[in-house]
XYZ file of C-alpha atoms in Angstrom:
537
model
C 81.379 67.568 141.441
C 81.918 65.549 144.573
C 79.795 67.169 147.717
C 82.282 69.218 149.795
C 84.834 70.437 147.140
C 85.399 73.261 145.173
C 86.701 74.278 142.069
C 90.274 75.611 141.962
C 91.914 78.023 139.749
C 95.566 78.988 139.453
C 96.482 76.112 142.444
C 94.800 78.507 144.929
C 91.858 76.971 146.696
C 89.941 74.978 149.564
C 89.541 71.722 149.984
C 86.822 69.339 152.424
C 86.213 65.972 153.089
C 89.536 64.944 151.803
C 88.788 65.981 148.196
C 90.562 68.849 146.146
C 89.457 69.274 142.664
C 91.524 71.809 140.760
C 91.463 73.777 137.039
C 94.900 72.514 134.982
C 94.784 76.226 133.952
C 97.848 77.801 135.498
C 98.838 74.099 137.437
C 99.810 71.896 134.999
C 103.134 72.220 136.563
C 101.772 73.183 139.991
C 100.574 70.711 142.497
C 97.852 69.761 145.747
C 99.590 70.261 148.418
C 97.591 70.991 151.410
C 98.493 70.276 155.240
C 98.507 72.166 158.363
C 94.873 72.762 160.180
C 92.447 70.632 158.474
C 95.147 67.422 159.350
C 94.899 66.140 155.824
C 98.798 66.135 155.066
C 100.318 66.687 152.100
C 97.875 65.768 149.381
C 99.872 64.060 145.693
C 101.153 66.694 143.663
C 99.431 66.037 139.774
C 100.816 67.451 136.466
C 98.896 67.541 133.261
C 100.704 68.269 129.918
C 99.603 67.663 126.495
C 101.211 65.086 123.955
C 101.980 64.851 120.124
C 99.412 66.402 118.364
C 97.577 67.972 120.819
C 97.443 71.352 121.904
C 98.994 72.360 125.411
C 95.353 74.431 125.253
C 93.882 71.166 125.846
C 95.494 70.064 128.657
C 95.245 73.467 130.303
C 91.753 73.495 130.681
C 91.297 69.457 132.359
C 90.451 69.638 135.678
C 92.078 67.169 138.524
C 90.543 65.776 141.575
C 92.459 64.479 144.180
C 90.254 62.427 146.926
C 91.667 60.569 149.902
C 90.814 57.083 150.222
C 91.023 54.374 152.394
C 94.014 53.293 150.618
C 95.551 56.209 149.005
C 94.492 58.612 147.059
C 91.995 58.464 143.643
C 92.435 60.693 141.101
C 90.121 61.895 138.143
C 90.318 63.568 135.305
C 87.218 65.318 133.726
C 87.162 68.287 131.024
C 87.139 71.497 132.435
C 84.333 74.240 132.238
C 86.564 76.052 129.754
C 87.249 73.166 127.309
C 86.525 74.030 124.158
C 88.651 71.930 121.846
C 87.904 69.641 119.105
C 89.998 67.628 118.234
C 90.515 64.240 116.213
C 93.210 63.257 118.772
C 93.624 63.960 122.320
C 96.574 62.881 124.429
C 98.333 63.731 127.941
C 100.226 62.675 130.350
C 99.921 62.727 133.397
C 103.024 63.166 136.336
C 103.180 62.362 140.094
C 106.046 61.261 142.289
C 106.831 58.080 142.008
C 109.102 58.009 144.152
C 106.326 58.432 147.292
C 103.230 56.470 145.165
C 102.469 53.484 143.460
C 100.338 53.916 141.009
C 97.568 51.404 140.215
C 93.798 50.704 138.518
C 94.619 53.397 135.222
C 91.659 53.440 133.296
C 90.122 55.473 130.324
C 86.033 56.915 131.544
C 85.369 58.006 128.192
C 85.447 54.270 126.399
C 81.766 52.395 126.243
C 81.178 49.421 124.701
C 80.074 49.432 121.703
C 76.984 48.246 119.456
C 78.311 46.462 116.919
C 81.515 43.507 116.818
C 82.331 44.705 113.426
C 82.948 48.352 114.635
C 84.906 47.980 117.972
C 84.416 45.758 121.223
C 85.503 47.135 124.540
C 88.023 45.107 126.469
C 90.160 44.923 129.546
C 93.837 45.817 128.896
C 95.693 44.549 131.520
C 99.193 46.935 131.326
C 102.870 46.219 132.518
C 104.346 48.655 134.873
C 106.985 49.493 132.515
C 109.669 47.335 134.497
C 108.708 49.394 137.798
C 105.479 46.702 139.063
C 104.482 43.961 137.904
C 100.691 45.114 137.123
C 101.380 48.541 137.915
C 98.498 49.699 136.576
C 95.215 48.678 133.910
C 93.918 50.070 131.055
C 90.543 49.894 129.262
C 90.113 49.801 125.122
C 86.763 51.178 123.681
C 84.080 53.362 122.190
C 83.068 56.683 122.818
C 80.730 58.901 120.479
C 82.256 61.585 118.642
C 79.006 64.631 119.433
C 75.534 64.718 117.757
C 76.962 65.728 114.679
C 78.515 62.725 113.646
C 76.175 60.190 114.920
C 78.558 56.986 113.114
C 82.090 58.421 114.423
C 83.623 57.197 117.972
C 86.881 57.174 119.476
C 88.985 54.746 120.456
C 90.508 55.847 124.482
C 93.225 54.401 126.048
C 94.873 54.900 129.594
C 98.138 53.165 130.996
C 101.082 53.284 133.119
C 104.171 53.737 130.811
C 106.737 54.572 133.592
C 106.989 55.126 137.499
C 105.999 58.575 137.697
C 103.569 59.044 134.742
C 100.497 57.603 133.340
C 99.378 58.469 129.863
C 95.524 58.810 128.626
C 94.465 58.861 124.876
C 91.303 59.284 122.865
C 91.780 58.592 118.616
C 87.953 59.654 116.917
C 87.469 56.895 113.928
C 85.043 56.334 111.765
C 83.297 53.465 112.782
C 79.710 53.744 110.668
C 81.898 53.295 107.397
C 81.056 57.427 106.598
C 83.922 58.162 105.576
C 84.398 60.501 108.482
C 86.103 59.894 111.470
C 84.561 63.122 113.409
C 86.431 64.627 116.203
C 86.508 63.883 120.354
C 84.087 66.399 121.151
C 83.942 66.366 124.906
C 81.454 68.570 127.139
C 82.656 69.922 130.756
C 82.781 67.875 133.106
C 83.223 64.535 130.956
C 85.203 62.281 132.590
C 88.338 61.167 131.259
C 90.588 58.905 133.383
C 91.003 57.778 137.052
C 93.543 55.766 138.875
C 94.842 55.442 142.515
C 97.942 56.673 144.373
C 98.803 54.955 147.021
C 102.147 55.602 149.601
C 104.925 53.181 148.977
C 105.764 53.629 152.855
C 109.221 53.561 154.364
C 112.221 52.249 152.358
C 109.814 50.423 150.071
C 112.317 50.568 147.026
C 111.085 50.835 143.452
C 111.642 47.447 141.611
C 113.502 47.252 138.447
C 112.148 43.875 137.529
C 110.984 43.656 134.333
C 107.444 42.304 133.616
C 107.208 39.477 130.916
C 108.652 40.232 127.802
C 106.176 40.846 124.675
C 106.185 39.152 121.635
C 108.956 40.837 119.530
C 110.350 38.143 117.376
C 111.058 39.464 114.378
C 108.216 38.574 111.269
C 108.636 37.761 107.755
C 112.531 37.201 107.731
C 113.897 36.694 104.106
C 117.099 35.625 102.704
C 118.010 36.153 98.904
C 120.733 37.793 96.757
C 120.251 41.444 95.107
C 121.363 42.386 91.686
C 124.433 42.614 92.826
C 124.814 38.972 93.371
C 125.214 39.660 96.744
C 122.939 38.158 99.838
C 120.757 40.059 101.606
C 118.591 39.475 105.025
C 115.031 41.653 105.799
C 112.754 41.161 108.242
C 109.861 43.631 109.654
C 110.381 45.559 112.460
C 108.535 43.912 115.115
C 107.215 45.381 118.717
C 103.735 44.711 118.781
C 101.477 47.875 119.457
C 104.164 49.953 118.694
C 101.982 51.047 115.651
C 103.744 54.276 114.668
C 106.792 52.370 115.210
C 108.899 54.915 116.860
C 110.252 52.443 119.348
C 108.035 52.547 122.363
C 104.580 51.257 122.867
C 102.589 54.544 124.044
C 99.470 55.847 123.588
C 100.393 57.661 120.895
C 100.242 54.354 119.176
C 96.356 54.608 118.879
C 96.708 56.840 116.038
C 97.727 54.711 113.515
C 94.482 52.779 114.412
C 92.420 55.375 114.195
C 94.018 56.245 111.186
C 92.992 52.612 109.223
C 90.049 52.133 111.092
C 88.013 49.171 109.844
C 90.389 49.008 106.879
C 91.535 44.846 105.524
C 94.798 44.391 105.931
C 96.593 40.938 104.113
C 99.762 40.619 106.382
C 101.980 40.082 103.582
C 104.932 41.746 103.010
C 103.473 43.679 100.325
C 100.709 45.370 102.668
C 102.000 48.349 103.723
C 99.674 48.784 106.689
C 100.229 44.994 108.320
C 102.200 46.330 111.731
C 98.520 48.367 112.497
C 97.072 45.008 112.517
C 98.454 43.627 115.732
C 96.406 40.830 116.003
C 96.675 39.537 112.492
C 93.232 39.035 112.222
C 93.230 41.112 108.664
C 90.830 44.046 110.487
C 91.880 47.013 111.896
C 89.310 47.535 114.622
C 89.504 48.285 118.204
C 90.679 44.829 119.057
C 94.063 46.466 117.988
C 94.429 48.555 120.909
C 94.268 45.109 123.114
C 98.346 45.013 121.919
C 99.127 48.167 123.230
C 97.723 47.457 126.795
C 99.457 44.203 126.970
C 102.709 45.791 125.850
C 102.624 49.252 127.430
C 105.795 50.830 127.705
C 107.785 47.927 125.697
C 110.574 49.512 123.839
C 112.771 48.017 121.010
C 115.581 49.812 119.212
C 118.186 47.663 117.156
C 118.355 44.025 116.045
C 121.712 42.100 116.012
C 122.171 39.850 113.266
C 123.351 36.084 114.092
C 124.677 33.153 111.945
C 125.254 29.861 112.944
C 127.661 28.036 110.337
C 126.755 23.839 109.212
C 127.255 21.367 111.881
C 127.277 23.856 115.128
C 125.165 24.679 117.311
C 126.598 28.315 118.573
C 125.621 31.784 117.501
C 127.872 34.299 116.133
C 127.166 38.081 115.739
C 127.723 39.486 112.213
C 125.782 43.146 112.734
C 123.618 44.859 114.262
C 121.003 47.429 112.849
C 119.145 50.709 114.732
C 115.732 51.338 114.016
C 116.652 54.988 113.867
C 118.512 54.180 110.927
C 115.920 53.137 108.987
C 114.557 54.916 106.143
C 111.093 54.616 105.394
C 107.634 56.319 104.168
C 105.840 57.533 107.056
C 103.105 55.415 107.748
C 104.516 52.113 105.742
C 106.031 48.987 108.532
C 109.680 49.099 108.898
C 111.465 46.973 107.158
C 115.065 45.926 107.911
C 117.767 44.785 105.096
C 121.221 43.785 106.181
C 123.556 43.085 103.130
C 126.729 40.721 103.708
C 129.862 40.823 102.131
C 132.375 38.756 102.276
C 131.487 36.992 106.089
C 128.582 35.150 104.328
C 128.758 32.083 104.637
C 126.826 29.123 102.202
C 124.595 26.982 104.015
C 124.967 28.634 107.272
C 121.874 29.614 109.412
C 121.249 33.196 109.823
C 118.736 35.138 112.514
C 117.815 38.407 114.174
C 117.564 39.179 117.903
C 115.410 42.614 119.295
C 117.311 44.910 121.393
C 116.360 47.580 123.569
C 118.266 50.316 125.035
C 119.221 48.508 128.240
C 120.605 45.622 126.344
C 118.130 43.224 126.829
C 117.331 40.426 124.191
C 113.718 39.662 122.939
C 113.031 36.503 121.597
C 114.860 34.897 118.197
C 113.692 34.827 114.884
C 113.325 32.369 113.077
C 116.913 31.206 111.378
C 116.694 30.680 107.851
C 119.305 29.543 104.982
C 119.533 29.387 101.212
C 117.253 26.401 100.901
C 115.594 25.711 104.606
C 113.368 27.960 107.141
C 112.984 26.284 111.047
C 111.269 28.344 113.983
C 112.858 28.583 117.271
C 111.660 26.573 120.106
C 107.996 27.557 122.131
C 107.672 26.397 125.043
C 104.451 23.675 125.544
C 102.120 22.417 127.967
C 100.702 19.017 128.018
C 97.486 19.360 126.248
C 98.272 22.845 124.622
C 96.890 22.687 121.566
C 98.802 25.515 119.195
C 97.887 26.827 115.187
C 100.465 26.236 112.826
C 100.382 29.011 109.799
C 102.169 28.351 106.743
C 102.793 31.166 104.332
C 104.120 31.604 101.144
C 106.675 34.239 101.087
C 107.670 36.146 97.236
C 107.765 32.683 95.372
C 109.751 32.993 92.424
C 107.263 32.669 90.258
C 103.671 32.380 90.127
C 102.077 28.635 91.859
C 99.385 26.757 90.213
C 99.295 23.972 92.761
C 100.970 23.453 95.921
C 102.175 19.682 95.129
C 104.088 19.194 98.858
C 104.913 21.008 101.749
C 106.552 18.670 104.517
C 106.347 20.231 107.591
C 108.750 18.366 110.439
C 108.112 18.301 114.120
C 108.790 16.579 117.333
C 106.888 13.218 117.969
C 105.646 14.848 121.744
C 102.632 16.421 119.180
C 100.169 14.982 117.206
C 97.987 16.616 114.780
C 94.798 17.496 115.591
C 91.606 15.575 113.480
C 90.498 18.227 110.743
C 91.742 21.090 111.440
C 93.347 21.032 107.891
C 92.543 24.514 106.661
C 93.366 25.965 103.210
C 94.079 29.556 103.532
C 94.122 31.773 106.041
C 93.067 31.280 109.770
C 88.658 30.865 110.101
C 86.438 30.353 107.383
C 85.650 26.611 105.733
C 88.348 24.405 105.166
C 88.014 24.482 101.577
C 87.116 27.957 101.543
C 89.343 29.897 98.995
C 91.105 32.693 101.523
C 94.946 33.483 101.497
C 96.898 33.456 98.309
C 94.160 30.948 97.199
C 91.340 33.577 97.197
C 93.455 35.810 94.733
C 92.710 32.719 91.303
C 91.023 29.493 93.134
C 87.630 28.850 93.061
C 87.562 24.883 94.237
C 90.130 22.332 95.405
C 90.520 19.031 95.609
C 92.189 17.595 99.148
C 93.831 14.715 101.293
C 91.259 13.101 103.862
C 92.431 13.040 106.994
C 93.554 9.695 107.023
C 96.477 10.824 104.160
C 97.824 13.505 107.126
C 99.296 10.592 109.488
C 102.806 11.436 110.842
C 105.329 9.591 109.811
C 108.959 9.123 112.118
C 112.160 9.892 111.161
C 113.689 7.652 113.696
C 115.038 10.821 115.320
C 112.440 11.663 117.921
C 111.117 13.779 115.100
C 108.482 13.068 112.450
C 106.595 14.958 109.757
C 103.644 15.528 107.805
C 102.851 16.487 104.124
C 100.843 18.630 103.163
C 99.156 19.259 99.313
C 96.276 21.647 97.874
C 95.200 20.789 94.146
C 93.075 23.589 92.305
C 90.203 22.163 90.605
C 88.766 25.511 89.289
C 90.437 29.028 88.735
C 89.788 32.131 87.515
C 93.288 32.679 86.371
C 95.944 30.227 85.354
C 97.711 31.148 88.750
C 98.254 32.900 91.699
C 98.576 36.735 90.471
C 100.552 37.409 93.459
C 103.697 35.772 95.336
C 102.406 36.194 99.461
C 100.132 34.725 101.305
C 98.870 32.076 103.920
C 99.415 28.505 102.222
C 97.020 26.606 104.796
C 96.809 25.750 108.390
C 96.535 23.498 111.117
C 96.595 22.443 114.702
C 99.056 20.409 117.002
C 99.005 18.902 120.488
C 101.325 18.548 123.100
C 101.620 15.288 124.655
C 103.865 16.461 127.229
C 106.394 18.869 127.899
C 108.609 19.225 124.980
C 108.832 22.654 123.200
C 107.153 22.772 119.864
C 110.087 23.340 117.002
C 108.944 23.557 113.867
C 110.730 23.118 110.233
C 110.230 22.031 106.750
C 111.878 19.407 104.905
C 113.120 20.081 101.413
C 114.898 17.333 100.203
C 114.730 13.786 100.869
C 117.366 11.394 101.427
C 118.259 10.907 97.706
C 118.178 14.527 97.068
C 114.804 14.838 95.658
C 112.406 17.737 96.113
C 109.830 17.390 98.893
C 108.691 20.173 98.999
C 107.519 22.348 95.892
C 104.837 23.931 93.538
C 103.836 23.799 90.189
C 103.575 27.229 88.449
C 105.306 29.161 86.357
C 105.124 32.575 83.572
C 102.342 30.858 81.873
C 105.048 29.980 79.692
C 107.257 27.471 81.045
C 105.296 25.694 83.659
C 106.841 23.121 85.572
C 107.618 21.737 89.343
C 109.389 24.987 91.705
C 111.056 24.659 94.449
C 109.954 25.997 97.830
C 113.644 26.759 98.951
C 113.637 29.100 101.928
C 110.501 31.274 100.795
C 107.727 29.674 102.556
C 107.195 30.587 106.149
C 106.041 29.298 109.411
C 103.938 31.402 112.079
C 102.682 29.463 115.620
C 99.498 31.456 116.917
């Protein structure tokens, strides 16, 4: 405890050298307000209250200390003599008037880093204000251990602004010695928890209601088809990254799902029910996770309008629009939208999704997508930038053997980067057997990189194509109809935006772009069509 202060119960108490530490018990809803003699002033008035899962118990019994500083005020939050709680999840929130402070510096006391890469890795998280400052506050991601009786558990903590007036802390225990236990947060008095600074906004300093950069919610894994019905139907995933319970905010409530599939593989395609835990896509669900819920703190997202743009325009017409309350879904599994037309379809025409959230603000476009062709919206480029192109098979209609041609079109502002031709997924060797390869393929056969030259279309656009022959298998073909295709890298030679599509005829009408596979049966050449994807990391 700091020299000169003294424990306070029930709000009633001293305080010295500009410090008051107090017991939650009895003042969760109280406050620290001291003036008068000592010539303090009024000192910021804290509130503690549980969260989700955890008991109000818990938050009773942290205490609060309130010291004055040369620039405000720093508060800390430690565990009480009286806690006594285990728990596998701990979360609170934490209130202040933020209407007199600005809040700033959040961070979680109980993360470490820790020993091993595969396990966790602490980071910085730095966190949006939630529309009130630009960097309102910061976070921290990492590793705590779990008590002496389960030596391989830790906990994953978390601490960020998520509005004006409250800051929210969160500990999830995991399992990270592959146990099979996850343990619990078992936390000893006086462990610190989380600390940030108050400081006076000062006289008519308004609050800004400028919102911080938007995250990345376009919506993933958009697909177009009919139903047994004959009629056509769009689906997408539901897409706020962090927002891994995927009840529409990005909290830190949002840890649990983490904690939940700790150290678990995850394939990203749409028939992994787990793939929205795995914010970074990496196909691991560690504690680099958490890094998307301190870069999108607060970010909420609650509908999706539905577009279509009809042949030969250029503007965007709304058809519907969908609530994520609406949706129906297992808990645990990712969201997944489906918006069936009727009789405003329209052949040919291009079709998208826009994110919405409850003060009618857009996110970012999907994709669009049509019966037979798939092109990504615009991303803005530096000169130089050098970006990853993914491309993924999406449910193929039947099973592939080979991929004979992909061509994948793109402005002539980029060139493609020497060997960085990848069959798969993202890392590994380039001839490694990863993505929807790894599930039959055991060796390939590929095009130098003399064979991957762009060629023009005389429109200020040009393309490459792109093959993978299986040489060996252990099954006649892919057992499955998802998965990363291959990858590879593009620069910018200026400042164009990088716009992205694939070609699937060519000028006589011929394929360009198909497989070879089939039942086993009736093997032949496939069409692509609209179910291969496109992904820029």
């Amino acid at each position: 405890m700091t020299t000169g202060s003294k424990l306070l119960h029930g709000c009633m108490g001293f305080a010295a050298l500009g410090v008051l530490v107090m017991s939650a018990a009895g003042c969760t809803k109280g406050y620290a307000s001291l003036g008068g003699a000592n010539g303090m002033g009024d000192l910021p008035k804290i509130t503690v209250e549980a969260l989700g899962p955890t008991p109000q118990s818990a938050a009773q019994n942290i205490d609060v200390s309130v010291t004055r500083a040369e620039q405000g005020y720093e508060v800390t939050l430690t565990a009480g003599e009286d806690f006594r709680e285990e728990l596998d999840q701990l979360f609170l929130e934490v209130g202040f008037d933020g209407d007199t402070y600005t809040p700033t510096n959040a961070a979680s006391l109980l993360g470490s880093a820790p020993a091993s890469d595969e396990t966790a890795g602490g980071s910085e998280l730095g966190v949006s204000g939630g529309g009130n400052e630009p960097v309102a506050a910061t976070g921290n991601a990492g590793t705590h251990s779990a008590g002496q009786d389960s030596p391989s558990s830790a906990a994953l903590t978390l601490a960020g602004q998520i509005d004006g007036n409250t800051i929210q802390f969160g500990a999830v225990a995991v399992d990270a010695g592959g146990s099979g236990e996850a343990g619990q947060v078992t936390l000893t008095p006086g462990t610190p928890l989380l600390s940030f600074t108050l400081t006076e906004r000062g006289p008519g300093r308004a609050i800004s209601s400028a919102p911080g950069e938007a995250p990345e919610q376009r919506a993933k894994n958009l697909d177009l088809r009919q139903d047994s019905n004959g009629n056509w139907v769009l689906s997408w995933d539901y897409t706020n990254p962090g927002d891994t319970n995927q009840d529409g905010v990005v909290s830190v409530m949002d840890l649990s799902p983490i904690g939940l599939h700790y150290l678990e593989r995850v394939e990203n395609g749409i028939g992994d029910s787990s793939r929205h835990v795995d914010t970074d896509s990496n196909g691991l669900i560690n504690v680099q996770d958490v890094t998307a819920i301190g870069m999108n703190f607060s970010s909420e997202l609650f509908a999706y309008q539905i577009e279509m743009r009809e042949p030969g325009t250029e503007a965007w017409i709304t058809v519907g629009q969908l609530l994520l309350g609406d949706q129906q879904v297992p808990p645990g599994e990712t969201v997944r939208f489906s918006y069936t037309f009727g009789a405003q379809y329209v052949e040919d025409a291009s079709y998208r999704v826009m994110a919405l959230n409850k003060d009618l603000e857009f996110g970012p476009p999907s994709e669009c997508l049509s019966q037979n062709a798939r092109e990504i919206e615009e991303v803005s480029a530096d000169s130089g930038q050098v970006f990853t192109v993914v491309v993924k098979a999406l449910d193929l209609k039947s099973p592939m053997q080979q991929m004979s041609s992909v061509r994948v079109v793109m402005p002539e502002s980029f060139s493609y980067e020497p060997k960085s031709f990848n069959v798969g997924s993202i890392g590994g060797a380039k001839d490694e057997p990863d993505g929807i390869w790894g599930t039959f393929a055991e060796g390939f056969l590929l095009a130098p990189d003399t064979f991957l030259v762009p060629i023009s279309l005389g429109d200020g656009r040009q393309y490459i194509d792109f093959n993978v022959t299986v040489l060996q298998r252990s099954l006649e073909a892919a057992p499955v109809t998802y998965g990363d295709l291959f990858n590879f890298k593009l620069k910018s030679n200026g400042s164009e935006p990088l716009s992205l599509s694939f070609e699937m005829l060519d000028d006589n009408g011929r394929p360009i772009s198909y497989f070879y596979g089939g039942d086993g049966v009736e093997m032949g050449d496939r069409e692509f069509g609209n179910r291969v994807g496109i992904e820029i990391r």
